[in-house]
């Protein structure tokens, strides 16, 4: 199963700009109940702003970080995948890089944003379908 199949029908990802104040980005994370935002410079994906970035920068710089633009505190460059990437490859990449969010790109354009939770859910659904098929096979054999 590819990422492309998982993201079919999804709405455009919520993003922020490099110029967005950290305090505003935090509000957006809280309002949307999400853990990370792709950071855009115009139409180009340039980084990821996550809960971890907030915590690390608060520890380093204190509350003054809240007034900084996201472009100064984001994680860059972003680790990305394509729609052709398999779900298992994406999970492996996320595990190896210790990240929980993955922008999906087509050329230089971001088309989706998936979380490790999205991919784990996909894997669990697949395991449940296979188990149901096996039960059906055993019962009808």
mmCIF file of C-alpha atoms in Angstrom:
data_model
loop_
_atom_site.group_PDB
_atom_site.id
_atom_site.type_symbol
_atom_site.label_atom_id
_atom_site.label_comp_id
_atom_site.label_asym_id
_atom_site.label_seq_id
_atom_site.Cartn_x
_atom_site.Cartn_y
_atom_site.Cartn_z
ATOM 1 C CA UNK A 1 0.000 0.000 0.000
ATOM 2 C CA UNK A 2 1.359 3.393 -0.977
ATOM 3 C CA UNK A 3 0.999 6.704 0.808
ATOM 4 C CA UNK A 4 -0.964 7.886 -2.237
ATOM 5 C CA UNK A 5 -3.746 5.413 -1.434
ATOM 6 C CA UNK A 6 -3.823 6.493 2.202
ATOM 7 C CA UNK A 7 -4.146 10.212 1.409
ATOM 8 C CA UNK A 8 -6.919 9.949 -1.188
ATOM 9 C CA UNK A 9 -9.691 12.404 -0.374
ATOM 10 C CA UNK A 10 -7.812 14.314 2.295
ATOM 11 C CA UNK A 11 -8.232 18.044 2.602
ATOM 12 C CA UNK A 12 -5.262 20.358 2.143
ATOM 13 C CA UNK A 13 -2.909 20.326 5.126
ATOM 14 C CA UNK A 14 -2.953 23.166 7.634
ATOM 15 C CA UNK A 15 0.280 25.127 7.271
ATOM 16 C CA UNK A 16 1.980 28.254 8.536
ATOM 17 C CA UNK A 17 4.402 30.743 7.059
ATOM 18 C CA UNK A 18 8.025 31.297 8.019
ATOM 19 C CA UNK A 19 6.902 34.748 9.226
ATOM 20 C CA UNK A 20 4.161 33.434 11.558
ATOM 21 C CA UNK A 21 4.896 34.250 15.201
ATOM 22 C CA UNK A 22 5.643 31.208 17.338
ATOM 23 C CA UNK A 23 2.785 32.220 19.669
ATOM 24 C CA UNK A 24 0.318 32.193 16.738
ATOM 25 C CA UNK A 25 1.617 28.833 15.515
ATOM 26 C CA UNK A 26 1.153 27.400 19.016
ATOM 27 C CA UNK A 27 -2.442 28.677 19.024
ATOM 28 C CA UNK A 28 -3.013 26.950 15.681
ATOM 29 C CA UNK A 29 -1.577 23.665 16.981
ATOM 30 C CA UNK A 30 -3.871 23.837 20.015
ATOM 31 C CA UNK A 31 -6.996 24.916 18.106
ATOM 32 C CA UNK A 32 -6.589 22.186 15.507
ATOM 33 C CA UNK A 33 -5.431 19.578 18.051
ATOM 34 C CA UNK A 34 -2.391 18.702 15.943
ATOM 35 C CA UNK A 35 1.258 18.175 16.789
ATOM 36 C CA UNK A 36 3.034 19.825 13.889
ATOM 37 C CA UNK A 37 2.699 22.294 11.033
ATOM 38 C CA UNK A 38 4.440 22.294 7.679
ATOM 39 C CA UNK A 39 6.185 25.660 7.291
ATOM 40 C CA UNK A 40 5.889 27.361 3.929
ATOM 41 C CA UNK A 41 7.857 30.117 2.251
ATOM 42 C CA UNK A 42 5.380 31.059 -0.436
ATOM 43 C CA UNK A 43 4.536 27.746 -2.136
ATOM 44 C CA UNK A 44 7.743 26.024 -1.006
ATOM 45 C CA UNK A 45 7.921 23.666 1.981
ATOM 46 C CA UNK A 46 10.938 24.790 4.019
ATOM 47 C CA UNK A 47 10.497 23.170 7.433
ATOM 48 C CA UNK A 48 8.332 21.628 10.115
ATOM 49 C CA UNK A 49 7.209 23.355 13.311
ATOM 50 C CA UNK A 50 6.294 20.897 16.047
ATOM 51 C CA UNK A 51 5.545 20.669 19.743
ATOM 52 C CA UNK A 52 9.147 19.553 20.217
ATOM 53 C CA UNK A 53 10.446 22.749 18.629
ATOM 54 C CA UNK A 54 8.432 24.771 21.139
ATOM 55 C CA UNK A 55 9.726 22.833 24.130
ATOM 56 C CA UNK A 56 13.367 22.839 23.018
ATOM 57 C CA UNK A 57 13.366 26.571 22.234
ATOM 58 C CA UNK A 58 11.560 27.510 25.459
ATOM 59 C CA UNK A 59 14.209 25.610 27.379
ATOM 60 C CA UNK A 60 17.021 27.329 25.462
ATOM 61 C CA UNK A 61 15.668 30.876 25.236
ATOM 62 C CA UNK A 62 12.733 31.272 27.601
ATOM 63 C CA UNK A 63 9.423 32.955 26.861
ATOM 64 C CA UNK A 64 11.001 35.417 24.416
ATOM 65 C CA UNK A 65 10.846 32.683 21.814
ATOM 66 C CA UNK A 66 7.068 33.201 21.568
ATOM 67 C CA UNK A 67 7.609 36.473 19.672
ATOM 68 C CA UNK A 68 10.048 34.993 17.152
ATOM 69 C CA UNK A 69 8.983 33.974 13.656
ATOM 70 C CA UNK A 70 8.527 30.236 13.113
ATOM 71 C CA UNK A 71 11.265 30.381 10.478
ATOM 72 C CA UNK A 72 13.820 30.884 13.259
ATOM 73 C CA UNK A 73 12.767 27.901 15.373
ATOM 74 C CA UNK A 74 11.478 25.292 12.904
ATOM 75 C CA UNK A 75 13.181 22.014 12.080
ATOM 76 C CA UNK A 76 14.792 22.211 8.671
ATOM 77 C CA UNK A 77 15.247 20.727 6.150
ATOM 78 C CA UNK A 78 12.028 18.725 6.287
ATOM 79 C CA UNK A 79 12.183 14.974 5.770
ATOM 80 C CA UNK A 80 9.684 14.148 2.994
ATOM 81 C CA UNK A 81 8.208 11.248 1.069
ATOM 82 C CA UNK A 82 6.213 10.896 -2.141
ATOM 83 C CA UNK A 83 2.819 9.411 -2.879
ATOM 84 C CA UNK A 84 4.634 6.373 -4.330
ATOM 85 C CA UNK A 85 6.377 5.638 -1.022
ATOM 86 C CA UNK A 86 4.986 2.538 0.637
ATOM 87 C CA UNK A 87 3.373 2.863 4.041
ATOM 88 C CA UNK A 88 5.996 0.514 5.501
ATOM 89 C CA UNK A 89 8.851 2.552 4.003
ATOM 90 C CA UNK A 90 7.338 5.721 5.473
ATOM 91 C CA UNK A 91 7.008 4.096 8.908
ATOM 92 C CA UNK A 92 10.608 2.935 8.715
ATOM 93 C CA UNK A 93 11.800 6.411 7.714
ATOM 94 C CA UNK A 94 9.853 8.037 10.531
ATOM 95 C CA UNK A 95 11.190 5.549 13.070
ATOM 96 C CA UNK A 96 14.791 5.934 11.919
ATOM 97 C CA UNK A 97 14.614 9.737 11.894
ATOM 98 C CA UNK A 98 12.581 9.848 15.137
ATOM 99 C CA UNK A 99 9.883 12.040 13.606
ATOM 100 C CA UNK A 100 6.108 11.825 13.916
ATOM 101 C CA UNK A 101 5.002 13.871 10.884
ATOM 102 C CA UNK A 102 5.888 13.480 7.223
ATOM 103 C CA UNK A 103 5.108 15.888 4.390
ATOM 104 C CA UNK A 104 4.154 14.164 1.155
ATOM 105 C CA UNK A 105 5.506 15.988 -1.867
ATOM 106 C CA UNK A 106 5.003 15.894 -5.594
ATOM 107 C CA UNK A 107 7.957 17.628 -7.166
ATOM 108 C CA UNK A 108 8.398 20.745 -5.018
ATOM 109 C CA UNK A 109 4.713 20.937 -4.067
ATOM 110 C CA UNK A 110 3.430 19.512 -0.785
ATOM 111 C CA UNK A 111 0.256 17.500 -1.386
ATOM 112 C CA UNK A 112 -0.387 16.003 2.061
ATOM 113 C CA UNK A 113 0.905 15.688 5.608
ATOM 114 C CA UNK A 114 0.725 12.337 7.405
ATOM 115 C CA UNK A 115 1.391 11.418 11.000
ATOM 116 C CA UNK A 116 2.813 8.231 12.383
ATOM 117 C CA UNK A 117 -0.675 7.643 13.825
ATOM 118 C CA UNK A 118 -2.147 7.663 10.301
ATOM 119 C CA UNK A 119 0.323 5.000 9.204
ATOM 120 C CA UNK A 120 -0.070 2.846 12.312
ATOM 121 C CA UNK A 121 -3.856 2.965 11.865
ATOM 122 C CA UNK A 122 -3.423 1.825 8.265
ATOM 123 C CA UNK A 123 -1.223 -1.104 9.370
ATOM 124 C CA UNK A 124 -3.679 -2.137 12.102
ATOM 125 C CA UNK A 125 -6.605 -1.983 9.656
ATOM 126 C CA UNK A 126 -4.643 -4.202 7.267
ATOM 127 C CA UNK A 127 -3.873 -6.756 9.998
ATOM 128 C CA UNK A 128 -7.548 -6.807 11.061
ATOM 129 C CA UNK A 129 -8.706 -7.341 7.445
ATOM 130 C CA UNK A 130 -6.243 -10.211 6.985
ATOM 131 C CA UNK A 131 -7.373 -11.819 10.247
ATOM 132 C CA UNK A 132 -11.029 -11.549 9.204
ATOM 133 C CA UNK A 133 -10.232 -13.095 5.830
ATOM 134 C CA UNK A 134 -8.368 -15.944 7.523
ATOM 135 C CA UNK A 135 -11.314 -16.584 9.892
ATOM 136 C CA UNK A 136 -13.709 -16.622 6.944
ATOM 137 C CA UNK A 137 -11.456 -19.016 5.033
ATOM 138 C CA UNK A 138 -11.175 -21.371 8.016
ATOM 139 C CA UNK A 139 -14.928 -21.308 8.681
ATOM 140 C CA UNK A 140 -15.811 -22.074 5.047
ATOM 141 C CA UNK A 141 -13.110 -24.706 4.426
#
